[in-house]
Structures are given as structure tokens and as C-alpha cells.
PDB file of C-alpha atoms and ligand atoms in Angstrom:
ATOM      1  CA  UNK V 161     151.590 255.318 204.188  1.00 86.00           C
ATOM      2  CA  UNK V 162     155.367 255.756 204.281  1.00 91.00           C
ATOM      3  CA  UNK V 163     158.018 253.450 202.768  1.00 93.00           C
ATOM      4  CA  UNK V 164     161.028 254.610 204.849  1.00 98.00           C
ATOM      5  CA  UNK V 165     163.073 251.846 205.910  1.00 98.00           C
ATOM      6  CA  UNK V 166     162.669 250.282 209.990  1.00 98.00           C
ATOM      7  CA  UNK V 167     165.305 248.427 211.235  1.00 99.00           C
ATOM      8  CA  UNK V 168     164.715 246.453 214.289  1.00 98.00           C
ATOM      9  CA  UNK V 169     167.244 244.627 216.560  1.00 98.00           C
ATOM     10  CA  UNK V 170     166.124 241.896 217.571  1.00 98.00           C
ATOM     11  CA  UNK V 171     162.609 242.045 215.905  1.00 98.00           C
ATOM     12  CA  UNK V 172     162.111 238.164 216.219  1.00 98.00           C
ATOM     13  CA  UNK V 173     161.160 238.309 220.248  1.00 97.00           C
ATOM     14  CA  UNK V 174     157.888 238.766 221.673  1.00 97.00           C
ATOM     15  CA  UNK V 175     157.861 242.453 221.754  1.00 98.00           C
ATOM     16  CA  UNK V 176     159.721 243.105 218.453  1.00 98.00           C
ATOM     17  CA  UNK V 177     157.147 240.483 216.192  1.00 98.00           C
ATOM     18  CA  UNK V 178     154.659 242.701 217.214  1.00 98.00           C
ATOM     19  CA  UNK V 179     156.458 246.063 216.152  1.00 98.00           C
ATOM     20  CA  UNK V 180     157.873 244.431 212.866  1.00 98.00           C
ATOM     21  CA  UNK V 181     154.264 243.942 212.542  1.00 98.00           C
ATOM     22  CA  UNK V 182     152.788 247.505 213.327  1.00 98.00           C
ATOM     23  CA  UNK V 183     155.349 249.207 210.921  1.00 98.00           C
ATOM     24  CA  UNK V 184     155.009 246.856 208.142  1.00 98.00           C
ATOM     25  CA  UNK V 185     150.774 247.476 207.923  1.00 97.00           C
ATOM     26  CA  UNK V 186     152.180 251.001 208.207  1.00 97.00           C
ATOM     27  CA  UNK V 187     154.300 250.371 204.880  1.00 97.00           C
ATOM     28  CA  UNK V 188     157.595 250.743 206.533  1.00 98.00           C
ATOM     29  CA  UNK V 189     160.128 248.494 204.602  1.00 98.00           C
ATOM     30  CA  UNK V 190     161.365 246.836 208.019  1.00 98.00           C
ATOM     31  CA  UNK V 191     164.091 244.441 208.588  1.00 98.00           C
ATOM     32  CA  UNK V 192     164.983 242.833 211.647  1.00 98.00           C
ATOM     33  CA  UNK V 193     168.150 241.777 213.031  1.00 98.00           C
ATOM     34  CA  UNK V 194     168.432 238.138 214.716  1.00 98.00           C
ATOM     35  CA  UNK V 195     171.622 236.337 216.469  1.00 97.00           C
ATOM     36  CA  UNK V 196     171.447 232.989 214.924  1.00 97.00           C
ATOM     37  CA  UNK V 197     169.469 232.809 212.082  1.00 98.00           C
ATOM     38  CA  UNK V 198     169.297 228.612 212.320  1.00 98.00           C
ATOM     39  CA  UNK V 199     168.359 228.530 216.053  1.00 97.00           C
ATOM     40  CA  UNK V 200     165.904 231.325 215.968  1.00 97.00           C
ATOM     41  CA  UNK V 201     164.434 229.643 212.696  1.00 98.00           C
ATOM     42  CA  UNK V 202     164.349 233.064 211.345  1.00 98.00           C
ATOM     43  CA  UNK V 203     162.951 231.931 207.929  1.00 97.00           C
ATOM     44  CA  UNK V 204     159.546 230.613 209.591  1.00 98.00           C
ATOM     45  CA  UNK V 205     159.220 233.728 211.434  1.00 98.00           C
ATOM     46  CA  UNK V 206     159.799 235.246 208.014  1.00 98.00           C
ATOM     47  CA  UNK V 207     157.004 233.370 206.213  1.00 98.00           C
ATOM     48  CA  UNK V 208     154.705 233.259 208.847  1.00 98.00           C
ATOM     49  CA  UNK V 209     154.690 236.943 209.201  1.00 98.00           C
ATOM     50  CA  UNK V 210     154.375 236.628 205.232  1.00 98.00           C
ATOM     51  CA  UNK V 211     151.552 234.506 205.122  1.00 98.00           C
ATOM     52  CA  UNK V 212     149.658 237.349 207.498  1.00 98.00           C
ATOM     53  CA  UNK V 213     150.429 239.724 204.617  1.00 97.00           C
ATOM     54  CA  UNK V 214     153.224 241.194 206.347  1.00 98.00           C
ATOM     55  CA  UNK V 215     156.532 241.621 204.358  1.00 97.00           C
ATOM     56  CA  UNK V 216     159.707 241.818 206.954  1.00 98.00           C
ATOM     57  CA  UNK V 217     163.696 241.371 205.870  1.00 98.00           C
ATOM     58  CA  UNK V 218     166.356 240.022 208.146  1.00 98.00           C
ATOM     59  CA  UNK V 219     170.120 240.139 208.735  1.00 98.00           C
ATOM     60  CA  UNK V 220     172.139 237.854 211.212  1.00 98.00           C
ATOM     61  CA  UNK V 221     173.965 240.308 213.890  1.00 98.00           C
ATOM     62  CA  UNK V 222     175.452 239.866 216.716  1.00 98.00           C
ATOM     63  CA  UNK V 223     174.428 243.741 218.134  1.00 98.00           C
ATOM     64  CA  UNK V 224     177.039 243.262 221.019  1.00 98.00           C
ATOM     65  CA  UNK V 225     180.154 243.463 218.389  1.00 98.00           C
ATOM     66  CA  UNK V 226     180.445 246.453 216.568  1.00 98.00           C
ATOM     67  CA  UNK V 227     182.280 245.061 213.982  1.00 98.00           C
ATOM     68  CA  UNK V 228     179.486 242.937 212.929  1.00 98.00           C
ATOM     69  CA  UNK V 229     177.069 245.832 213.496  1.00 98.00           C
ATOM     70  CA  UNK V 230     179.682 248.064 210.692  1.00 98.00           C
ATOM     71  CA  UNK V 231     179.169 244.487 208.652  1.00 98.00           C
ATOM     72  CA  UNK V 232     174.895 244.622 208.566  1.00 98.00           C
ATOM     73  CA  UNK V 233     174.578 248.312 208.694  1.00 98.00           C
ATOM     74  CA  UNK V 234     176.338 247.759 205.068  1.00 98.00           C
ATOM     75  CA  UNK V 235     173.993 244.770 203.878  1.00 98.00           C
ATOM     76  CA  UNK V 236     170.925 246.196 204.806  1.00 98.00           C
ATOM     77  CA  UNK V 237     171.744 249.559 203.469  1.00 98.00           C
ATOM     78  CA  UNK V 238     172.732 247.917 200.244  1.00 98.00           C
ATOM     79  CA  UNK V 239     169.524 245.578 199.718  1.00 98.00           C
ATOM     80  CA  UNK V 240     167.026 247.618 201.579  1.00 98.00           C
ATOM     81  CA  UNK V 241     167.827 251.549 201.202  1.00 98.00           C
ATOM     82  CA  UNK V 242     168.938 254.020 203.619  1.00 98.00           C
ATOM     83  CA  UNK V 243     167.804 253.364 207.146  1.00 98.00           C
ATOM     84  CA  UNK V 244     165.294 255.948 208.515  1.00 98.00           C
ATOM     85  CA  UNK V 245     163.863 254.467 211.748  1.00 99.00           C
ATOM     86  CA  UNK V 246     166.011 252.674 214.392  1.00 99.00           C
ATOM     87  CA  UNK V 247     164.308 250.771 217.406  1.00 99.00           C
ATOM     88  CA  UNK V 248     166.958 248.967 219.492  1.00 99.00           C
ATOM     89  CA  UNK V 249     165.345 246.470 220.973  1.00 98.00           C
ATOM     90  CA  UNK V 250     167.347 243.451 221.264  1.00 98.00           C
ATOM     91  CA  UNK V 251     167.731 242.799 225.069  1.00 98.00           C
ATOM     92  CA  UNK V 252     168.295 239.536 227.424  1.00 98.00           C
ATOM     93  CA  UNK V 253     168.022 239.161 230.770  1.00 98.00           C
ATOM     94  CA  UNK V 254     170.696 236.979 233.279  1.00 98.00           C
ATOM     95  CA  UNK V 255     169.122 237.371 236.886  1.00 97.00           C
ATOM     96  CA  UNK V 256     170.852 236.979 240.003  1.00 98.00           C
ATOM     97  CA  UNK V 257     171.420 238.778 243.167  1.00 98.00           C
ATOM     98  CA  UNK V 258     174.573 240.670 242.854  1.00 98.00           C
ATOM     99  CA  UNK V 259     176.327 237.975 245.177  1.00 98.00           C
ATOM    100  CA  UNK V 260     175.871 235.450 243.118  1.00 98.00           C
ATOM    101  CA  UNK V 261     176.065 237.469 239.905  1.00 98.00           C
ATOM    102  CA  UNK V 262     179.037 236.236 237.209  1.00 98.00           C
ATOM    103  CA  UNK V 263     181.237 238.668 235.842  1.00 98.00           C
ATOM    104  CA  UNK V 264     180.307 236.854 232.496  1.00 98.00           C
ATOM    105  CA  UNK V 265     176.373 237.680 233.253  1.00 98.00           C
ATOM    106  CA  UNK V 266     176.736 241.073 234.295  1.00 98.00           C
ATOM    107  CA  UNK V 267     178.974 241.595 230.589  1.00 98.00           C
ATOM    108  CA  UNK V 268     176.521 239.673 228.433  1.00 98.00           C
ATOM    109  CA  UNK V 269     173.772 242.010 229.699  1.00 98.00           C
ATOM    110  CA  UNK V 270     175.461 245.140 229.656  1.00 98.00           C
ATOM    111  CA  UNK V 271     177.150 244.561 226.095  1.00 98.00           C
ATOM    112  CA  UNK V 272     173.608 242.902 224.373  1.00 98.00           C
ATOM    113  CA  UNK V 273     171.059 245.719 225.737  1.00 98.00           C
ATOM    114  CA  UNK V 274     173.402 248.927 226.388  1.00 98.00           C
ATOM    115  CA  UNK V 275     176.801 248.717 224.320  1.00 98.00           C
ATOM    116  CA  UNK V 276     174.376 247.744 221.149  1.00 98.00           C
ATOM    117  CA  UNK V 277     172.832 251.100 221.180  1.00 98.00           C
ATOM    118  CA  UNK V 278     176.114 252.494 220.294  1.00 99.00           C
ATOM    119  CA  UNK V 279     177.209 249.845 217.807  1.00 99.00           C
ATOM    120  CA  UNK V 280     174.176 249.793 215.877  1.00 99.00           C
ATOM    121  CA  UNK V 281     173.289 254.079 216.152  1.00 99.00           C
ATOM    122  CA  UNK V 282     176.703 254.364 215.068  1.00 98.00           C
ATOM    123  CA  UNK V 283     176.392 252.798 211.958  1.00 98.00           C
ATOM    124  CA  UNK V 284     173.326 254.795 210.777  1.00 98.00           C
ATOM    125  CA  UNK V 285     173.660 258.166 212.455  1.00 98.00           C
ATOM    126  CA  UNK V 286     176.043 260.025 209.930  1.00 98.00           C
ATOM    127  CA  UNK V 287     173.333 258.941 207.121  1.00 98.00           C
ATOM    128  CA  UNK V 288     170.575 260.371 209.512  1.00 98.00           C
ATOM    129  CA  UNK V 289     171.943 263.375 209.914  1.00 98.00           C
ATOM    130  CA  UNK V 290     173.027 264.048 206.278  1.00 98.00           C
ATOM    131  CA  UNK V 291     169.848 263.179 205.046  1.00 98.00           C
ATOM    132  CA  UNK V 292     168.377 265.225 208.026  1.00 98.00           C
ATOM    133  CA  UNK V 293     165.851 262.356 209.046  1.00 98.00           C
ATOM    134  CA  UNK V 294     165.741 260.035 211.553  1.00 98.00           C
ATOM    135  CA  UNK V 295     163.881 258.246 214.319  1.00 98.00           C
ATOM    136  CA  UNK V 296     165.372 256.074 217.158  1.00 99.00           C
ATOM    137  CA  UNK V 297     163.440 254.328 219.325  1.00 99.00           C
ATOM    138  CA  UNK V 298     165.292 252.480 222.378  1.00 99.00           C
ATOM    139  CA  UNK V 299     163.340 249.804 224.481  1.00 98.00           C
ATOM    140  CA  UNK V 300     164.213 250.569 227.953  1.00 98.00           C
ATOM    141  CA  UNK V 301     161.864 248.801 231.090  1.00 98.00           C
ATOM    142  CA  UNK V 302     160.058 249.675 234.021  1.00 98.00           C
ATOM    143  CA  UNK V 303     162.964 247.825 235.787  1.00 98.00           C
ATOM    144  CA  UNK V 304     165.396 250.769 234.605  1.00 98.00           C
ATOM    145  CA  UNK V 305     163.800 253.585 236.479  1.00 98.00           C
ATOM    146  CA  UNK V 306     162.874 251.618 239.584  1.00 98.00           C
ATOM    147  CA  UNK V 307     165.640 248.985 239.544  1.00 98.00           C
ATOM    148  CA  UNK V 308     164.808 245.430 240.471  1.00 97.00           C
ATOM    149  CA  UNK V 309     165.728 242.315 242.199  1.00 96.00           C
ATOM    150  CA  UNK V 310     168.125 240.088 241.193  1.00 97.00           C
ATOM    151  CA  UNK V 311     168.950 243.385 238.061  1.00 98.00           C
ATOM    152  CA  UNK V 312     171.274 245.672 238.886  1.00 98.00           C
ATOM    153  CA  UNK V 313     172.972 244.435 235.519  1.00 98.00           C
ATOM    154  CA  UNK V 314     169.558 244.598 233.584  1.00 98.00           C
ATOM    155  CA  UNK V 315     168.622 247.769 235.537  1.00 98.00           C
ATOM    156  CA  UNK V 316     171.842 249.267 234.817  1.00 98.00           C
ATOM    157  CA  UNK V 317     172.187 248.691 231.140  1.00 99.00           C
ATOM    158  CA  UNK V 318     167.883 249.867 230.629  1.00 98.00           C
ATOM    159  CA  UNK V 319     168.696 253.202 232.481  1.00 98.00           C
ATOM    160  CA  UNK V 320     171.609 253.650 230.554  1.00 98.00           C
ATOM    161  CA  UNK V 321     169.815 253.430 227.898  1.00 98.00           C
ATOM    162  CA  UNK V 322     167.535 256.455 228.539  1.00 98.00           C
ATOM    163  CA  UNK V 323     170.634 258.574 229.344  1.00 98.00           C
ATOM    164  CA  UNK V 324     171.560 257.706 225.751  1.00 98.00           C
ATOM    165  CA  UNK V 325     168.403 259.013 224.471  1.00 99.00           C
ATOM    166  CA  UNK V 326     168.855 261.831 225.916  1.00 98.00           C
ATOM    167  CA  UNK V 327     171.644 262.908 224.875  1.00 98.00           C
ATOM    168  CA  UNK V 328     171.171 261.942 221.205  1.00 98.00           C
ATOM    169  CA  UNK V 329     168.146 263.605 221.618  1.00 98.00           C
ATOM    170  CA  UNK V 330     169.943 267.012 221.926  1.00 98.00           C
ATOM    171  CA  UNK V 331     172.573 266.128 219.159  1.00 98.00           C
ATOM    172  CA  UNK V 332     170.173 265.176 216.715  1.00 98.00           C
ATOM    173  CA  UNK V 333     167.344 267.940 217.054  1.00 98.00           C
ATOM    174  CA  UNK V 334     168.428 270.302 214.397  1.00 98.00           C
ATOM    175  CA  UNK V 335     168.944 267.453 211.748  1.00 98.00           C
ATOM    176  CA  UNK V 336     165.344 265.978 212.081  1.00 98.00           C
ATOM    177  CA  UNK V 337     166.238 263.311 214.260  1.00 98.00           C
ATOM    178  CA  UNK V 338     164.040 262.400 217.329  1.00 99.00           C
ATOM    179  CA  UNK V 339     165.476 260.242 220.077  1.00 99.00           C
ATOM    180  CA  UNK V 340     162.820 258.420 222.490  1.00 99.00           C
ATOM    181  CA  UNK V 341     162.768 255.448 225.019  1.00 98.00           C
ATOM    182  CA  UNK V 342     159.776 253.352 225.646  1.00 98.00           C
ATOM    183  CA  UNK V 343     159.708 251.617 229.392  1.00 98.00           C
ATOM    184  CA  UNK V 344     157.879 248.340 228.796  1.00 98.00           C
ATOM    185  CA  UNK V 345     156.371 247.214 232.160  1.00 98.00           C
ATOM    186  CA  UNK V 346     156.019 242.937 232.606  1.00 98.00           C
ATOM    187  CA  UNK V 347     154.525 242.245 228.899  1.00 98.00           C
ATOM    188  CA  UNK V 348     153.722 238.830 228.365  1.00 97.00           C
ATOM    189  CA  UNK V 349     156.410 237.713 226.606  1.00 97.00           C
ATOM    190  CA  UNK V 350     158.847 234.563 226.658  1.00 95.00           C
ATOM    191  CA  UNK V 351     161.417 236.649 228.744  1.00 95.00           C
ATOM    192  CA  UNK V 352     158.527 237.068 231.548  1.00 96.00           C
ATOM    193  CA  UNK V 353     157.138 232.934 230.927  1.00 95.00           C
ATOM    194  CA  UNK V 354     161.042 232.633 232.323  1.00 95.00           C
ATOM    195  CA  UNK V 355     160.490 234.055 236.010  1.00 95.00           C
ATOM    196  CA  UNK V 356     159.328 231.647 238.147  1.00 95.00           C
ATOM    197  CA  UNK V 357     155.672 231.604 239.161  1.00 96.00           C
ATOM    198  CA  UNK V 358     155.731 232.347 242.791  1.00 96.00           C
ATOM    199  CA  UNK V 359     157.572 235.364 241.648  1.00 95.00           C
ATOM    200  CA  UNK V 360     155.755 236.345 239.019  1.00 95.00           C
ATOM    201  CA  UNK V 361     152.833 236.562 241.489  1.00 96.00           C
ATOM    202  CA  UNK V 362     153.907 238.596 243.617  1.00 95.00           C
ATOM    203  CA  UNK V 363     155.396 241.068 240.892  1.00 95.00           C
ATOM    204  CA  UNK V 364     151.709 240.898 239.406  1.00 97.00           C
ATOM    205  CA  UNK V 365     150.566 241.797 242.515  1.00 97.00           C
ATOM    206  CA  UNK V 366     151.920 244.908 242.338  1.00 97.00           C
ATOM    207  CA  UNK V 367     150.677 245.936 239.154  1.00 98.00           C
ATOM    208  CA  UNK V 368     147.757 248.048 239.487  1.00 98.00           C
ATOM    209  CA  UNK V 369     145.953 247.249 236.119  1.00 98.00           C
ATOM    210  CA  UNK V 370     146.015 243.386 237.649  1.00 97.00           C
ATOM    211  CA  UNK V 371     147.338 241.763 234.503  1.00 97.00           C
ATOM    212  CA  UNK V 372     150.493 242.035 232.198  1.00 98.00           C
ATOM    213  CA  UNK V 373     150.446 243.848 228.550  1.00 98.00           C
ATOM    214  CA  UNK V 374     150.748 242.484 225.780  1.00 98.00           C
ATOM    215  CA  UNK V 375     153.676 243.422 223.197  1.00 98.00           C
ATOM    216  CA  UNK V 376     151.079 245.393 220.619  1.00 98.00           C
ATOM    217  CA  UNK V 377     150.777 247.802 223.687  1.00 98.00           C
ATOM    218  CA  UNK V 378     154.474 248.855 222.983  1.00 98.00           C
ATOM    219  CA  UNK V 379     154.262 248.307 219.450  1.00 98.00           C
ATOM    220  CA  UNK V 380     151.089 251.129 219.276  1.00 98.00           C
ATOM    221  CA  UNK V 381     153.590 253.512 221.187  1.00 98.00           C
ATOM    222  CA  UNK V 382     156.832 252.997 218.911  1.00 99.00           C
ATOM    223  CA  UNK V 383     155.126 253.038 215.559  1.00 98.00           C
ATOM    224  CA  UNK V 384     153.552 256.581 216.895  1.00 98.00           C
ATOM    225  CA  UNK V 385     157.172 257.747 217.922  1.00 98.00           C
ATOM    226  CA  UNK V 386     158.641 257.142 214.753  1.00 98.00           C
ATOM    227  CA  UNK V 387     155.750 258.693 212.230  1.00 98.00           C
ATOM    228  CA  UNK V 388     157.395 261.528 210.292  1.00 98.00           C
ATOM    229  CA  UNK V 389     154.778 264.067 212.468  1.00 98.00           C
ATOM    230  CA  UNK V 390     156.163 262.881 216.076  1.00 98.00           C
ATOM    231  CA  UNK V 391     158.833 265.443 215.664  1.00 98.00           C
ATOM    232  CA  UNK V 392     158.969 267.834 218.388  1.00 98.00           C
ATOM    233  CA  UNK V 393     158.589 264.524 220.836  1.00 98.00           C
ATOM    234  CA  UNK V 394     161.910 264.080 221.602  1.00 98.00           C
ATOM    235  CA  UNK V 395     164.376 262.640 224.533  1.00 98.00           C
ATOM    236  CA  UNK V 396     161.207 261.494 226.197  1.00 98.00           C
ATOM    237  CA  UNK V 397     160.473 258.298 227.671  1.00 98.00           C
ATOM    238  CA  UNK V 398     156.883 256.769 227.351  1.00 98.00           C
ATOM    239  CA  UNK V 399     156.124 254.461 230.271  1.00 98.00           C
ATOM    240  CA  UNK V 400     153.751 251.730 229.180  1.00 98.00           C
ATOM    241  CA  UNK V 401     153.411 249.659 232.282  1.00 98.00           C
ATOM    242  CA  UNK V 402     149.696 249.313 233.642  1.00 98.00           C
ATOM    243  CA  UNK V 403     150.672 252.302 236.421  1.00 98.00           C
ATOM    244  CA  UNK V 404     153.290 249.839 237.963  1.00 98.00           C
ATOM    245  CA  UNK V 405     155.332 252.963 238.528  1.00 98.00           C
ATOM    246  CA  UNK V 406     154.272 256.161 238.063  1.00 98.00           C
ATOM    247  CA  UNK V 407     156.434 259.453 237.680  1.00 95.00           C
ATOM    248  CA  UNK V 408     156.399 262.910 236.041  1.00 91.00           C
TER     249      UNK V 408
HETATM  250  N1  CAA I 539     160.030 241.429 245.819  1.00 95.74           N
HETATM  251  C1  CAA I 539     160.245 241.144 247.119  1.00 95.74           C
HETATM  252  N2  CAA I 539     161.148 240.247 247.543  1.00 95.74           N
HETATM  253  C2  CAA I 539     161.866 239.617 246.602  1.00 95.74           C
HETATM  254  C3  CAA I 539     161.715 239.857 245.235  1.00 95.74           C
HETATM  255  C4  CAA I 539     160.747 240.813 244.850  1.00 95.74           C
HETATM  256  N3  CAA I 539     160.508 241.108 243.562  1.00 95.74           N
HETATM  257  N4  CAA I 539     162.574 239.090 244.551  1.00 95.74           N
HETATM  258  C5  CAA I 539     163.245 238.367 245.451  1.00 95.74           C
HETATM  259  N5  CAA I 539     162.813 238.670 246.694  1.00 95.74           N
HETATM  260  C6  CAA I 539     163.251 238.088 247.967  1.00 95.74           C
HETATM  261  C7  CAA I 539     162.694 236.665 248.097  1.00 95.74           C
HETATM  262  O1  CAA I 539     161.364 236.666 248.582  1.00 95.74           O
HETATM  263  C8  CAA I 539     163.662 236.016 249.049  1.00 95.74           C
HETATM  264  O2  CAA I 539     163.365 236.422 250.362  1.00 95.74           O
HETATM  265  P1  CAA I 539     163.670 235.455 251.603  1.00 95.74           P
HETATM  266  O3  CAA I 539     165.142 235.152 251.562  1.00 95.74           O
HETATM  267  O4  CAA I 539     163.231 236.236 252.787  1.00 95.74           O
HETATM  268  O5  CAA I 539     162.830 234.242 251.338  1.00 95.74           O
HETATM  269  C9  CAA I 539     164.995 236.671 248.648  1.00 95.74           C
HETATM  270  O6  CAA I 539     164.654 237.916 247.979  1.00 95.74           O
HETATM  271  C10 CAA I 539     165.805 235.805 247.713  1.00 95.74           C
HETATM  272  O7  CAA I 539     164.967 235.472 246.591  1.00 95.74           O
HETATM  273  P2  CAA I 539     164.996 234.031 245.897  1.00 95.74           P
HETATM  274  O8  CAA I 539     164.806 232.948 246.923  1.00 95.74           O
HETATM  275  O9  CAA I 539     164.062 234.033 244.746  1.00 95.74           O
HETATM  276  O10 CAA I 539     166.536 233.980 245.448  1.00 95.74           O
HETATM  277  P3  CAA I 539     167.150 233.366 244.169  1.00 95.74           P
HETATM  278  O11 CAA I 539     168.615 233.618 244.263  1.00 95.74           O
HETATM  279  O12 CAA I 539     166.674 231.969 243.952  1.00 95.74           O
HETATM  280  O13 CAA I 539     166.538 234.210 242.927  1.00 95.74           O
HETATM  281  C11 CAA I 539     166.014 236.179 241.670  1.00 95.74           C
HETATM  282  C12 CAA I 539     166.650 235.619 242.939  1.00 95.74           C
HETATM  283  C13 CAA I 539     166.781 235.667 240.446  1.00 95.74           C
HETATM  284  C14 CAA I 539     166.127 237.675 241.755  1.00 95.74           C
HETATM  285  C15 CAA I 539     164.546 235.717 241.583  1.00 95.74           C
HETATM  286  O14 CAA I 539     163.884 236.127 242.752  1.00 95.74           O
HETATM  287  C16 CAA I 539     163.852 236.332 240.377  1.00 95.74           C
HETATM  288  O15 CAA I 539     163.866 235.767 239.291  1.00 95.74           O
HETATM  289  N6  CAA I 539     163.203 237.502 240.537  1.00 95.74           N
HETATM  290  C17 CAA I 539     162.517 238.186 239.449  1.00 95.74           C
HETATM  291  C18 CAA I 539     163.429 239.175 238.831  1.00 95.74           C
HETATM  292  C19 CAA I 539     162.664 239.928 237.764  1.00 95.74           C
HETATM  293  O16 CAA I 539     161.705 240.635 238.038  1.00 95.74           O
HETATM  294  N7  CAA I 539     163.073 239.752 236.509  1.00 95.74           N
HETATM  295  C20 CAA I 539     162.373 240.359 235.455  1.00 95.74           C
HETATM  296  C21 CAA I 539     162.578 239.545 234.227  1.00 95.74           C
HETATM  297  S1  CAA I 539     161.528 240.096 232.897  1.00 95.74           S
HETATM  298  C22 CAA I 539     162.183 241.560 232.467  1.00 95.74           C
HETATM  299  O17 CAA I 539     163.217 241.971 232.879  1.00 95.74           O
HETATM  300  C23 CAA I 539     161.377 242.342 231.474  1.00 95.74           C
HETATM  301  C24 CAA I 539     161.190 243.722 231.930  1.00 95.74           C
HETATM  302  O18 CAA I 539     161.819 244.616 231.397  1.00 95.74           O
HETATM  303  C25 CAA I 539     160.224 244.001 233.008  1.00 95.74           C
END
């Protein structure tokens, strides 16, 4: 058991419920981040989670602003402790072939999955380093390394992504820190329930395990990333996507 403190953007979704989960039985002290605490009802998540037996903190953030990242980086460092494990995670989707794409939709994407990897690392890397631990997890997709449909925002901002892993990854070695990216296949989540059937069928199609996974398959992977012995792992990216796409 550990009691290092997780923080998790965005660890209300389908995926991230399932990793606040995982690293809470593990006795990580985790808080989550949420936009809008009302909409999101983040206080039943809270004590539904609770009533399972697992004990998760929250912050409101929006994790495309920096300033309000510099805002809960100080809140959750003063009520919860130093922050040891990072998984960004928070991530939308706005698809549209690039003729019909908005300049708005191609921001909002860009800014909530890519530009928040720099505005909430930021905040906690100095404290990483000085206290020479740390362990960042970013939540990439399938659709980063093979590009999709309708994507090239989403696509852009997930491969981005990796390329910051890797390069923290290299900055951060020395002080203890690891730097990974998981690439999440079609998991059955609310952000997949939003493609339209017809589609969704012929994605599935595709896959060869014949079925989506289900967010503890990525929460298995990240909670094994961030345990204090996954140190020499490091700039990697762990595909978890039923063989969809396959790669060295
Ligand atoms: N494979 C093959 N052809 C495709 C395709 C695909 N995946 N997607 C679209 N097309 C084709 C269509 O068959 C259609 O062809 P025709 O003109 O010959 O009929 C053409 O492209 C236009 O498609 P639509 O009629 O669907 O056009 P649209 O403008 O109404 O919608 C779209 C386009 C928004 C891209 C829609 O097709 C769509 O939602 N696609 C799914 C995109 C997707 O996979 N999103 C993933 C969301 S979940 C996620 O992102 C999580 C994760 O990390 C994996």
C-alpha cells in the first residue's frame, strides 16, 4: 500500500471513475479534477464512490486555463499533500470532417486534451523534481497514432500528447520521474455511446477482439505505470486497444 497523492483530470468520466477507483483500493490519496462541479454532480460521484469504500477528493478546474490550473495545483497541494502521481486524462471530443470543422471546435479540443498537459504538469513538476518522485500518466488514443475520421483535431492534440511524454520522459529520468502514455482503443464509455450506431459498427468491425474494453482495462495499465517499482518504464506508450492497431 502507498499513500502518495493521485491527481486525476478529469477523473469523473468513464475511464477516469474507474482509475480513481484502482488507485484508491491501492491507498493512493486521489483527487480528481471536474469542470463544473454542479453539472457534473460531482458530490454524488463523490459519495457513491464512498459508499463502495472508496475515498476520492475533488477540485473544480477548468484544465484548458492555466491560470486556474496555478489556482488548484495550490488547493490540492494545501488540503491533500504534495502531488506524486499525475494522469491527465481530461479529454473531449468535437467531430467533424475538416470542411466542416469550426475554428472554435478545433481550439476547444486542442486546448482541453493537449494545452492541459502543460498547464496542469507545470504546476507540479518543480515539486516532482525536488522531491525526486514522480509519475505522469497521459491518456492518449488509438485515434492518435492512426488518425481518424472526422479527428484531425482529436488526432492531433492525442499524438501530441505522446510527443510530450517523450520528452518529459528524458527531462525527468534522473529525478525519479517516469513519463508514459496509455492509447485507449473504443472503451465503452459515454464519449463512444455518442458516435452514431451505423458508425460505431463499422469501427467495431474492425476491431479484432470483436467487442470494445471496458475503462478498468486502462485503469489496470495506469495504476501499474505509476507504482513506485515501474521506474525504468519510461516515455513508453502502452496500447490497450483489442489489436485494433498494432505496432512495435
Ligand atoms: N470508415 C470509413 N468511412 C468513413 C468513416 C470510417 N470510420 N467515417 C466516415 N466515413 C465515410 C462515410 O461512410 C461517408 O461516406 P460516403 O460519403 O461515401 O457515404 C463519408 O465518410 C462521410 O461520413 P458521414 O456521412 O458520417 O459524414 P458526417 O459529416 O455526417 O459525419 C463524422 C462525419 C463526424 C466523422 C462521423 O462519420 C463520425 O462520427 N465518425 C466517427 C468518428 C470517431 O471515430 N470518433 C471517435 C469518438 S470516440 C473517441 O475519440 C475515443 C477514442 O479515443 C477512440
Amino acid at each position: 500500500m502507498t499513500n502518495r497523492v493521485a491527481l486525476v483530470t478529469g477523473g469523473n468520466g468513464g475511464i477516469g471513475t474507474e482509475v480513481c477507483r484502482y488507485l484508491a483500493a491501492l491507498g493512493y490519496k486521489v483527487v480528481s479534477t471536474c469542470m463544473d462541479a454542479q453539472k457534473e454532480d460531482i458530490a454524488g460521484w463523490q459519495e457513491s464512490l464512498q459508499a463502495e469504500g472508496y475515498s476520492v477528493g475533488w477540485v473544480e478546474c477548468d484544465v484548458s486555463s492555466f491560470d486556474a490550473c496555478a489556482n488548484m495545483a495550490e488547493r490540492v497541494e494545501a488540503e491533500f499533500g504534495p502531488v506524486d502521481v499525475l494522469v491527465n486524462l481530461a479529454g473531449i471530443t468535437r467531430d467533424a470532417f475538416i470542411h466542416k470543422l469550426s475554428k472554435d471546435d478545433w481550439d476547444a479540443v486542442v486546448n482541453v486534451n493537449l494545452n492541459s498537459a502543460f498547464n496542469v504538469t507545470r504546476q507540479f513538476i518543480e515539486g516532482m523534481r525536488q522531491r525526486g518522485f514522480g509519475r505522469i500518466v497521459n491518456i492518449s488514443s488509438v485515434n492518435g497514432q492512426t488518425g481518424q475520421f472526422g479527428q484531425s483535431n482529436y488526432s492531433a492534440a492525442k499524438a501530441g500528447l505522446h510527443g510530450f511524454s517523450m520528452a518529459l520522459a528524458k527531462e525527468g529520468a534522473r529525478k525519479g520521474i517516469t513519463v508514459n502514455t496509455v492509447s485507449p482503443g473504443y472503451i465503452d464509455t459515454s464519449m463512444t455511446a455518442a458516435i452514431a450506431d451505423e458508425v460505431k459498427e463499422q469501427i467495431l468491425a474492425q476491431v479484432p477482439a470483436g467487442r470494445m474494453g471496458r475503462p478498468d482495462e486502462i485503469a489496470r495499465v495506469v495504476a501499474f505505470l505509476v507504482a513506485d517499482e515501474s521506474e525504468y518504464i519510461n516515455g513508453a506508450n502502452i496500447p490497450v486497444n483489442g489489436a485494433l492497431f498494432t505496432s512495435f
